[in-house]
Short mmCIF file of C-alpha atoms in Angstrom, two decimals:
data_model
loop_
_atom_site.label_atom_id
_atom_site.label_comp_id
_atom_site.label_asym_id
_atom_site.label_seq_id
_atom_site.Cartn_x
_atom_site.Cartn_y
_atom_site.Cartn_z
CA MET C 1 -48.25 151.44 32.49
CA ARG C 2 -45.13 153.06 33.73
CA ARG C 3 -44.82 150.35 36.19
CA TRP C 4 -44.97 148.05 33.84
CA LYS C 5 -42.09 149.66 31.86
CA ARG C 6 -39.98 149.98 35.23
CA TRP C 7 -40.30 145.93 35.22
CA LEU C 8 -39.77 145.71 31.54
CA VAL C 9 -36.49 147.43 31.84
CA LEU C 10 -35.21 145.97 34.91
CA ILE C 11 -35.69 142.11 33.54
CA VAL C 12 -34.07 142.84 30.57
CA ALA C 13 -30.70 144.62 32.08
CA GLY C 14 -30.86 142.57 35.20
CA GLY C 15 -31.68 139.34 33.45
CA TRP C 16 -28.64 140.22 31.10
CA VAL C 17 -26.57 140.68 34.21
CA VAL C 18 -27.74 137.27 35.33
CA VAL C 19 -26.88 134.84 32.57
CA CYS C 20 -23.82 136.81 31.95
CA ALA C 21 -22.66 135.79 35.47
CA LEU C 22 -24.23 132.29 35.05
CA LEU C 23 -22.48 131.37 32.08
CA ARG C 24 -18.70 132.35 33.97
CA LEU C 25 -19.43 130.77 36.98
CA SER C 26 -20.75 127.33 34.31
CA TRP C 27 -17.07 127.96 32.41
CA ALA C 28 -15.40 127.77 36.03
CA LEU C 29 -17.14 125.01 37.18
CA SER C 30 -16.43 123.24 34.03
CA GLY C 31 -12.98 123.06 35.19
CA SER C 32 -11.15 126.24 33.66
CA PRO C 33 -7.66 126.08 33.03
CA VAL C 34 -4.89 127.73 34.51
CA VAL C 35 -3.82 130.84 32.34
CA GLY C 36 -0.77 133.61 32.17
CA GLU C 37 -0.99 137.23 32.36
CA GLY C 38 -1.91 139.19 29.11
CA ILE C 39 -4.04 136.28 27.63
CA ALA C 40 -7.34 136.91 26.32
CA LEU C 41 -10.13 134.96 27.59
CA HIS C 42 -12.31 133.40 24.89
CA GLY C 43 -14.60 132.24 27.44
CA PHE C 44 -15.69 128.28 27.41
CA GLY C 45 -12.44 126.45 27.38
CA ASN C 46 -9.88 128.99 26.96
CA GLN C 47 -6.61 127.22 24.95
CA GLY C 48 -4.19 129.69 25.41
CA GLN C 49 -2.21 131.38 22.90
CA VAL C 50 0.20 129.75 20.01
CA PRO C 51 3.58 130.83 19.92
CA GLY C 52 3.36 133.26 17.06
CA GLY C 53 4.14 133.77 13.38
CA GLY C 54 7.36 133.63 11.54
CA THR C 55 8.44 131.60 8.50
CA CYS C 56 10.98 128.46 7.38
CA ASP C 57 13.37 130.51 5.40
CA ARG C 58 16.18 130.97 8.32
CA VAL C 59 17.23 127.25 8.64
CA GLY C 60 20.43 127.36 11.54
CA ALA C 61 20.46 130.89 11.56
CA GLU C 62 21.60 132.73 14.58
CA PHE C 63 20.45 135.97 15.94
CA PRO C 64 23.15 137.63 18.13
CA ASP C 65 20.17 138.86 20.80
CA ASN C 66 18.79 135.15 21.04
CA PRO C 67 19.28 134.44 24.99
CA VAL C 68 17.61 130.71 24.83
CA HIS C 69 20.53 128.28 25.12
CA GLY C 70 20.73 124.94 26.47
CA TRP C 71 19.21 121.15 26.63
CA PRO C 72 15.70 121.37 27.52
CA VAL C 73 15.01 118.00 29.46
CA ASN C 74 16.86 116.20 32.05
CA PHE C 75 17.04 113.73 30.17
CA HIS C 76 20.63 112.58 28.24
CA VAL C 77 21.72 116.01 28.05
CA CYS C 78 23.26 116.82 25.10
CA ASP C 79 22.92 113.43 23.46
CA TRP C 80 21.45 114.26 19.73
CA ALA C 81 20.08 110.66 19.75
CA ILE C 82 17.05 111.61 21.59
CA ILE C 83 15.59 114.20 18.69
CA SER C 84 13.00 112.28 17.39
CA ALA C 85 11.73 114.95 15.07
CA TYR C 86 12.71 118.15 13.46
CA PHE C 87 10.37 120.10 11.65
CA CYS C 88 8.96 123.67 10.01
CA THR C 89 5.22 124.06 9.32
CA PRO C 90 4.89 127.47 8.39
CA ASN C 91 0.64 128.51 8.89
CA TYR C 92 0.51 125.47 10.86
CA PHE C 93 -2.42 127.46 12.02
CA PRO C 94 -3.23 131.14 10.47
CA GLY C 95 -0.52 133.02 12.42
CA TYR C 96 1.52 130.21 13.66
CA THR C 97 4.51 128.79 12.62
CA HIS C 98 5.12 125.44 14.16
CA TRP C 99 8.66 124.92 14.08
CA GLY C 100 10.04 122.96 16.81
CA ILE C 101 12.23 119.57 17.48
CA ASP C 102 10.75 116.72 19.32
CA LEU C 103 13.06 115.70 21.94
CA ALA C 104 12.27 111.67 22.82
CA SER C 105 13.88 108.37 23.79
CA ALA C 106 15.86 106.58 21.25
CA TRP C 107 15.90 103.94 23.64
CA ASN C 108 12.84 102.64 24.15
CA VAL C 109 14.06 99.31 24.28
CA GLU C 110 14.09 99.54 28.38
CA PRO C 111 11.02 100.52 29.92
CA ALA C 112 13.60 102.89 32.29
CA GLU C 113 14.81 104.85 29.47
CA SER C 114 11.51 106.36 28.54
CA ILE C 115 11.50 110.09 28.46
CA GLY C 116 7.66 109.96 30.04
CA GLY C 117 7.87 111.92 33.45
CA VAL C 118 11.55 113.67 33.02
CA GLU C 119 11.98 116.87 34.02
CA VAL C 120 11.71 119.81 31.53
CA VAL C 121 13.71 122.92 32.19
CA THR C 122 14.31 126.77 31.63
CA THR C 123 16.64 127.29 29.17
CA VAL C 124 17.01 131.25 29.21
CA ASP C 125 18.87 132.77 32.08
CA VAL C 126 16.02 134.80 33.86
CA GLY C 127 12.28 134.44 32.65
CA VAL C 128 8.90 135.19 33.28
CA VAL C 129 6.11 132.66 32.88
CA ARG C 130 3.95 134.00 29.91
CA GLN C 131 1.54 131.49 29.95
CA ALA C 132 0.99 128.21 32.05
CA VAL C 133 -1.90 126.34 30.79
CA TYR C 134 -2.71 123.27 32.30
CA THR C 135 -5.98 121.27 32.71
CA ASN C 136 -6.61 117.63 33.87
CA PRO C 137 -8.12 116.05 31.89
CA PRO C 138 -5.54 117.40 29.67
CA GLN C 139 -7.15 119.24 26.55
CA TRP C 140 -5.90 119.91 22.81
CA ASN C 141 -4.92 123.22 23.35
CA HIS C 142 -4.08 123.93 19.50
CA GLY C 143 -2.46 120.36 19.31
CA MET C 144 -0.09 121.49 22.28
CA GLY C 145 -1.81 119.78 25.46
CA ASN C 146 -0.21 121.66 28.65
CA PHE C 147 2.17 123.54 28.08
CA VAL C 148 4.67 126.78 29.53
CA GLN C 149 5.57 129.76 27.82
CA VAL C 150 8.56 131.46 28.89
CA GLU C 151 9.92 134.77 27.94
CA ALA C 152 13.49 135.66 28.65
CA TYR C 153 14.25 138.77 30.46
CA ARG C 154 17.02 140.43 30.77
CA PRO C 155 19.19 142.64 33.86
CA VAL C 156 18.58 146.67 33.13
CA GLN C 157 19.51 147.84 36.64
CA TYR C 158 21.23 146.64 39.32
CA ALA C 159 20.55 148.52 42.94
CA LEU C 160 23.30 146.82 44.73
CA THR C 161 26.26 146.52 42.35
CA PRO C 162 26.80 149.21 39.93
CA THR C 163 29.45 147.20 37.54
CA PRO C 164 28.44 143.60 37.95
CA THR C 165 31.52 141.17 37.21
CA PHE C 166 29.37 138.20 36.82
CA TRP C 167 25.77 136.85 36.69
CA PRO C 168 23.84 136.05 38.70
CA TYR C 169 26.07 137.47 41.29
CA ILE C 170 25.15 137.73 45.05
CA PRO C 171 24.55 141.03 46.26
CA THR C 172 24.41 142.50 49.89
CA PRO C 173 20.78 142.41 50.80
CA THR C 174 20.24 146.12 51.97
CA ALA C 175 18.19 147.73 49.93
CA THR C 176 16.25 147.22 47.03
CA PRO C 177 16.46 148.19 43.54
CA ALA C 178 14.32 151.45 42.59
CA CYS C 179 12.98 149.93 38.96
CA THR C 180 11.45 152.71 36.30
CA GLY C 181 9.68 152.24 33.25
CA ASN C 182 8.32 149.00 32.65
CA ALA C 183 10.99 147.18 34.26
CA ARG C 184 10.04 144.37 36.40
CA GLN C 185 11.59 144.12 39.94
CA ASP C 186 12.42 141.20 41.57
CA TRP C 187 14.29 140.69 44.46
CA GLU C 188 15.28 136.85 45.96
CA GLU C 189 17.89 137.52 49.45
CA GLY C 190 21.29 135.92 48.34
CA ARG C 191 20.56 135.03 44.62
CA PHE C 192 19.62 138.22 42.83
CA ALA C 193 17.92 141.63 43.32
CA ALA C 194 17.44 143.33 39.64
CA CYS C 195 15.10 145.68 37.28
CA TRP C 196 14.23 143.21 34.28
CA GLU C 197 13.17 144.23 30.99
CA THR C 198 11.67 141.66 28.05
CA THR C 199 14.22 140.56 25.36
CA GLY C 200 11.14 139.39 23.29
CA TRP C 201 11.91 135.84 23.20
CA ARG C 202 9.77 133.46 24.02
CA VAL C 203 10.48 129.55 24.61
CA THR C 204 7.40 127.18 24.34
CA TYR C 205 7.60 123.60 26.23
CA MET C 206 4.69 121.58 24.86
CA HIS C 207 2.83 118.24 26.09
CA LEU C 208 3.40 118.50 29.26
CA GLN C 209 2.12 116.42 32.10
CA ASP C 210 1.88 118.84 34.63
CA VAL C 211 2.98 122.19 35.16
CA LEU C 212 4.97 123.20 38.10
CA VAL C 213 4.85 127.10 37.86
CA ASP C 214 2.61 130.25 37.68
CA ALA C 215 1.73 132.63 35.43
CA GLY C 216 3.72 135.98 35.80
CA SER C 217 6.27 134.20 38.42
CA LEU C 218 9.81 135.00 37.69
CA VAL C 219 12.09 131.44 36.41
CA LEU C 220 15.92 130.80 36.40
CA ARG C 221 18.10 128.74 33.95
CA GLY C 222 17.47 124.82 35.15
CA GLU C 223 14.23 125.64 37.15
CA VAL C 224 11.71 122.55 36.40
CA LEU C 225 9.08 123.90 34.54
CA GLY C 226 7.40 120.47 34.25
CA HIS C 227 7.30 116.94 33.28
CA VAL C 228 7.44 115.62 29.86
CA ASP C 229 4.11 113.59 28.15
CA ASN C 230 2.04 112.60 25.93
CA THR C 231 -0.74 115.52 25.98
CA GLY C 232 -2.76 117.46 22.61
CA ASN C 233 -1.14 116.37 19.04
CA SER C 234 1.67 113.36 19.96
CA THR C 235 1.96 110.14 19.49
CA GLY C 236 4.34 109.29 22.40
CA ASN C 237 6.10 111.22 25.11
CA HIS C 238 8.15 114.06 24.00
CA LEU C 239 8.70 117.59 24.38
CA HIS C 240 8.26 119.78 21.53
CA TYR C 241 10.49 122.38 22.30
CA GLN C 242 9.83 125.84 20.39
CA ILE C 243 11.69 129.80 20.01
CA ASN C 244 10.01 132.65 18.59
CA GLY C 245 11.79 135.76 18.58
CA PRO C 246 10.72 138.96 18.84
CA GLY C 247 8.35 141.01 16.14
CA GLU C 248 8.76 139.90 12.81
CA ILE C 249 11.47 137.24 13.83
CA GLY C 250 8.89 134.92 14.76
CA ALA C 251 9.61 131.19 15.15
CA VAL C 252 13.11 130.86 14.67
CA ASP C 253 15.62 126.90 14.17
CA PRO C 254 15.84 125.96 17.81
CA ALA C 255 18.72 123.61 16.63
CA VAL C 256 21.62 126.20 17.25
CA THR C 257 20.60 127.15 20.51
CA PHE C 258 21.52 123.81 22.30
CA GLY C 259 24.94 124.59 23.02
CA CYS C 260 26.25 121.36 23.95
CA PRO C 261 29.83 120.81 24.72
CA GLY C 262 31.88 119.32 21.72
CA TYR C 263 30.47 121.35 19.12
CA ASP C 264 32.18 124.08 16.95
CA TRP C 265 28.95 126.48 16.16
CA ALA C 266 31.44 128.46 13.77
CA GLY C 267 32.76 125.40 11.94
CA GLY C 268 29.79 122.99 11.96
CA VAL C 269 32.15 120.32 13.34
CA GLU C 270 32.00 118.41 16.20
CA LYS C 271 35.21 118.50 18.44
CA GLY C 272 34.30 114.81 19.75
CA ARG C 273 32.68 113.48 22.72
CA MET E 1 70.08 113.86 1.07
CA ARG E 2 68.33 110.89 0.50
CA ARG E 3 67.15 109.95 3.57
CA TRP E 4 65.73 113.37 4.27
CA LEU E 5 63.58 113.15 0.61
CA VAL E 6 62.31 109.46 2.10
CA LEU E 7 61.69 110.77 5.35
CA MET E 8 59.69 113.80 3.90
CA LEU E 9 57.84 111.68 1.19
CA GLY E 10 56.74 109.12 4.34
CA LEU E 11 55.86 112.70 6.09
CA MET E 12 53.95 114.05 2.87
CA LEU E 13 51.94 110.81 2.67
CA VAL E 14 51.38 110.13 6.13
CA THR E 15 49.66 113.64 6.48
CA VAL E 16 47.63 113.46 3.10
CA HIS E 17 46.15 109.76 4.68
CA GLY E 18 45.18 111.68 7.96
CA VAL E 19 43.44 114.92 6.20
CA GLN E 20 41.65 112.09 4.03
CA ALA E 21 40.63 109.83 7.33
CA GLN E 22 39.68 113.65 8.74
CA GLY E 23 37.38 114.00 6.00
CA ALA E 24 35.72 110.87 5.51
CA GLY E 25 34.91 110.35 9.23
CA LEU E 26 33.40 113.58 9.18
CA ALA E 27 30.19 111.98 10.30
CA GLU E 28 28.89 108.40 10.59
CA LEU E 29 25.31 107.10 11.31
CA ARG E 30 24.61 103.97 13.27
CA VAL E 31 20.92 102.38 13.00
CA ARG E 32 20.39 99.46 15.42
CA LEU E 33 17.29 97.74 14.63
CA VAL E 34 15.57 96.34 17.36
CA ASP E 35 11.90 94.58 18.46
CA ALA E 36 9.79 94.73 20.89
CA GLN E 37 12.09 91.98 22.86
CA GLY E 38 14.82 94.21 22.16
CA ALA E 39 16.16 91.48 19.91
CA ALA E 40 17.96 92.40 16.59
CA VAL E 41 16.13 92.79 13.25
CA ALA E 42 18.47 91.60 10.60
CA GLY E 43 17.46 92.14 6.82
CA VAL E 44 15.76 95.28 7.04
CA THR E 45 16.35 97.61 4.07
CA VAL E 46 17.17 101.48 5.85
CA THR E 47 17.45 104.43 3.89
CA LEU E 48 19.31 107.87 4.98
CA GLN E 49 18.17 110.84 3.13
CA LEU E 50 20.20 113.95 4.52
CA TYR E 51 18.70 117.45 3.42
CA THR E 52 19.51 120.91 3.25
CA PHE E 53 17.31 124.12 2.90
CA GLU E 54 17.25 126.51 0.04
CA ARG E 55 15.00 129.53 1.17
CA GLY E 56 13.29 127.57 3.12
CA VAL E 57 12.60 124.69 0.91
CA ALA E 58 14.03 120.77 1.98
CA ARG E 59 16.39 119.61 -0.81
CA VAL E 60 17.77 116.10 -0.81
CA TRP E 61 21.58 116.19 -1.12
CA GLN E 62 22.33 112.96 0.23
CA GLU E 63 20.93 109.70 -0.22
CA ALA E 64 21.78 106.18 0.98
CA ALA E 65 20.07 102.65 1.77
CA CYS E 66 21.72 100.00 3.65
CA VAL E 67 20.60 96.86 4.98
CA SER E 68 20.80 95.79 8.37
CA ASP E 69 23.22 93.07 9.55
CA ALA E 70 23.10 89.91 11.76
CA GLY E 71 23.56 92.63 14.81
CA GLY E 72 20.34 94.32 13.30
CA GLU E 73 23.44 97.30 12.57
CA CYS E 74 23.21 99.73 9.54
CA ARG E 75 26.18 102.24 9.05
CA PHE E 76 26.28 105.37 7.03
CA ALA E 77 29.19 107.41 6.74
CA ILE E 78 28.78 110.95 5.43
CA PRO E 79 32.20 112.10 3.56
CA VAL E 80 31.20 115.63 2.82
CA PRO E 81 29.97 118.61 5.33
CA PRO E 82 26.33 119.60 4.51
CA PRO E 83 26.13 122.51 1.32
CA ASP E 84 25.08 125.07 4.25
CA GLY E 85 27.75 124.19 6.42
CA GLY E 86 25.89 123.85 9.30
CA LEU E 87 23.74 120.54 11.17
CA LEU E 88 23.10 117.01 9.49
CA ARG E 89 19.32 116.98 9.30
CA GLY E 90 17.56 114.07 7.62
CA VAL E 91 15.02 111.27 7.69
CA VAL E 92 15.77 107.63 8.45
CA THR E 93 13.34 105.45 6.61
CA VAL E 94 12.86 101.70 7.94
CA GLU E 95 11.43 99.96 4.89
CA GLY E 96 7.71 98.39 6.13
CA TYR E 97 8.00 100.01 9.64
CA GLY E 98 8.44 103.88 9.34
CA LYS E 99 10.26 107.06 9.37
CA ARG E 100 12.61 108.71 12.05
CA ASP E 101 14.13 112.24 11.91
CA VAL E 102 17.48 112.89 12.99
CA LEU E 103 19.99 115.63 13.48
CA TRP E 104 23.11 115.94 14.81
CA PRO E 105 26.19 118.58 14.34
CA GLY E 106 28.51 115.75 12.79
CA GLY E 107 30.67 113.12 14.66
CA GLU E 108 29.18 109.67 15.26
CA LEU E 109 25.73 109.18 16.10
CA SER E 110 23.91 105.98 17.27
CA LEU E 111 20.07 105.30 17.33
CA THR E 112 18.63 102.02 18.54
CA LEU E 113 15.48 102.54 16.97
CA ARG E 114 12.79 100.19 18.45
CA LEU E 115 10.22 99.11 15.22
CA ASP E 116 7.10 98.88 16.66
CA ARG E 117 8.09 102.13 18.31
CA LEU E 118 9.35 103.58 15.52
CA GLU E 119 7.28 106.68 14.84
CA GLU E 120 6.16 107.22 18.98
CA GLY E 121 7.41 110.62 20.52
CA ARG E 122 6.36 113.38 17.98
CA GLU E 123 3.94 115.33 16.59
CA ALA E 124 1.16 113.44 14.63
CA GLY E 125 0.49 114.95 11.35
CA PRO E 126 1.00 118.80 10.96
CA TYR E 127 -2.57 118.96 9.27
CA GLU E 128 -3.90 116.44 11.76
CA GLY E 129 -4.11 118.62 14.50
CA GLN E 130 -5.31 121.76 12.25
CA ALA E 131 -8.04 119.41 11.22
CA ARG E 132 -9.26 119.00 14.94
CA ASP E 133 -9.15 122.90 15.99
CA GLY E 134 -7.63 124.60 13.51
CA GLY E 135 -7.47 127.56 15.92
CA VAL E 136 -11.15 127.53 15.99
CA ARG E 137 -12.49 126.26 19.36
CA VAL E 138 -14.61 123.16 19.69
CA TRP E 139 -17.74 123.17 19.84
CA SER E 140 -19.21 120.95 23.07
CA TRP E 141 -23.05 122.07 23.30
CA TRP E 142 -23.21 120.36 26.56
CA ARG E 143 -21.07 123.34 28.20
CA TRP E 144 -23.35 126.18 26.84
CA ALA E 145 -26.79 123.94 27.69
CA PRO E 146 -27.38 125.82 30.41
CA GLY E 147 -26.69 129.25 29.13
CA ILE E 148 -28.75 128.75 26.55
CA VAL E 149 -31.92 127.56 28.50
CA LEU E 150 -31.17 130.59 30.76
CA VAL E 151 -31.28 132.96 27.34
CA ALA E 152 -34.36 131.11 25.86
CA LEU E 153 -36.14 131.59 30.05
CA TRP E 154 -34.82 135.49 29.60
CA LEU E 155 -35.96 136.01 26.02
CA GLY E 156 -39.38 134.45 26.69
CA LEU E 157 -39.93 136.42 29.85
CA THR E 158 -38.98 139.74 28.03
CA VAL E 159 -41.47 138.73 25.46
CA TRP E 160 -44.42 138.12 27.69
CA LEU E 161 -43.53 141.13 29.62
CA TYR E 162 -43.87 143.33 26.22
CA TRP E 163 -47.13 141.59 25.23
CA ARG E 164 -48.92 142.24 28.97
CA VAL E 165 -47.83 146.22 28.40
CA ARG E 166 -48.92 146.04 24.95
CA GLN E 167 -52.14 144.40 25.97
CA GLY E 168 -52.62 147.59 28.91
CA GLN E 169 -52.21 149.67 26.32
CA GLU E 170 -54.74 148.19 24.39
CA GLY E 171 -57.15 148.11 27.28
CA ARG E 172 -56.67 151.64 28.03
CA VAL E 173 -57.73 152.83 24.63
#
């Protein structure tokens, strides 16, 4: 009798462990996506996390602490004609405000002018790749397809230059900084050495063909993240560009962050091209 | 004295004209329509609706229409800045073909629109995606099939063992 009870407990408990392991294995074999740090895994077919909430009532608002700036594709830089859509949809999904700009080609007359395959570049000075979601074949991923989300960081401690006059400065590589608290340390000889902390601002680049960065890695302004494609909820090659502020700020108007020359941001009038 | 007066009046006229010209030339949108072969498409009505936002709600503040000329071109002059003083936001509707959003900081914007690809390169309808997954994972039974079979086997084994234990207990009574 006791022997049967022991067997019963063993099979029930052991069986459960085996079942869980096999389920995890089948998920891994069926094309697990590349996911970033801090992302909850939802078992089968993780889709990454949507950028976050927000409202659409701050159109044109500029935030002084917004570190995001620049044109996100190496394609007709600062030519507004490649903007194919601008919209804000609150509660696109529960907790997700879809506020973005679609950059596509207005010059579809010539195949060579297609934005497909064009490089998508980092638009923060320093960022950490928060999510890098890529699958082949691409998954729906809440309509985002393959995407990268970069979290903007700012330097907080310099070990080598107490008061840097310009940035990124080139330090003499004699020592690495000792970061305190939650600051993240990154060191690259001849380029930078600093402790960084998050600003809470995030930029999401969607519908990508490929993802060239790993989740958790440090990226600098202009660094290529991937290439433009048509994955997810998309009617053609384009980049959906979305910026989210920390906390309750949520999604913000990306249009005011392009910072293209010839535009007087205070007056709202172009100074000439 | 009279010469000075004429000079001053002349200067004033030039200045006023300059200011007017500056105002009139604040922004311009040029739309050129082409077909799949790149040939100009004439005689198509193009509408421009410029909108602004009031507490997050879009409101059209200017609307204009024109018919594309022999070169497939339509021109829209926007003589006043948008009410909120920021970027110009609008929708270009090409009758019978579709729409395209426009966004620019002022000045001249030239768009060449290929009519067969007018709505390419953007999100599909915002709620189309929501209908497909809506934040809920898409159920694909075949990915779960091995797990379901294993759980069924494990449950069956447990029940069978329990039954054997019960049988053993009854046999001892």
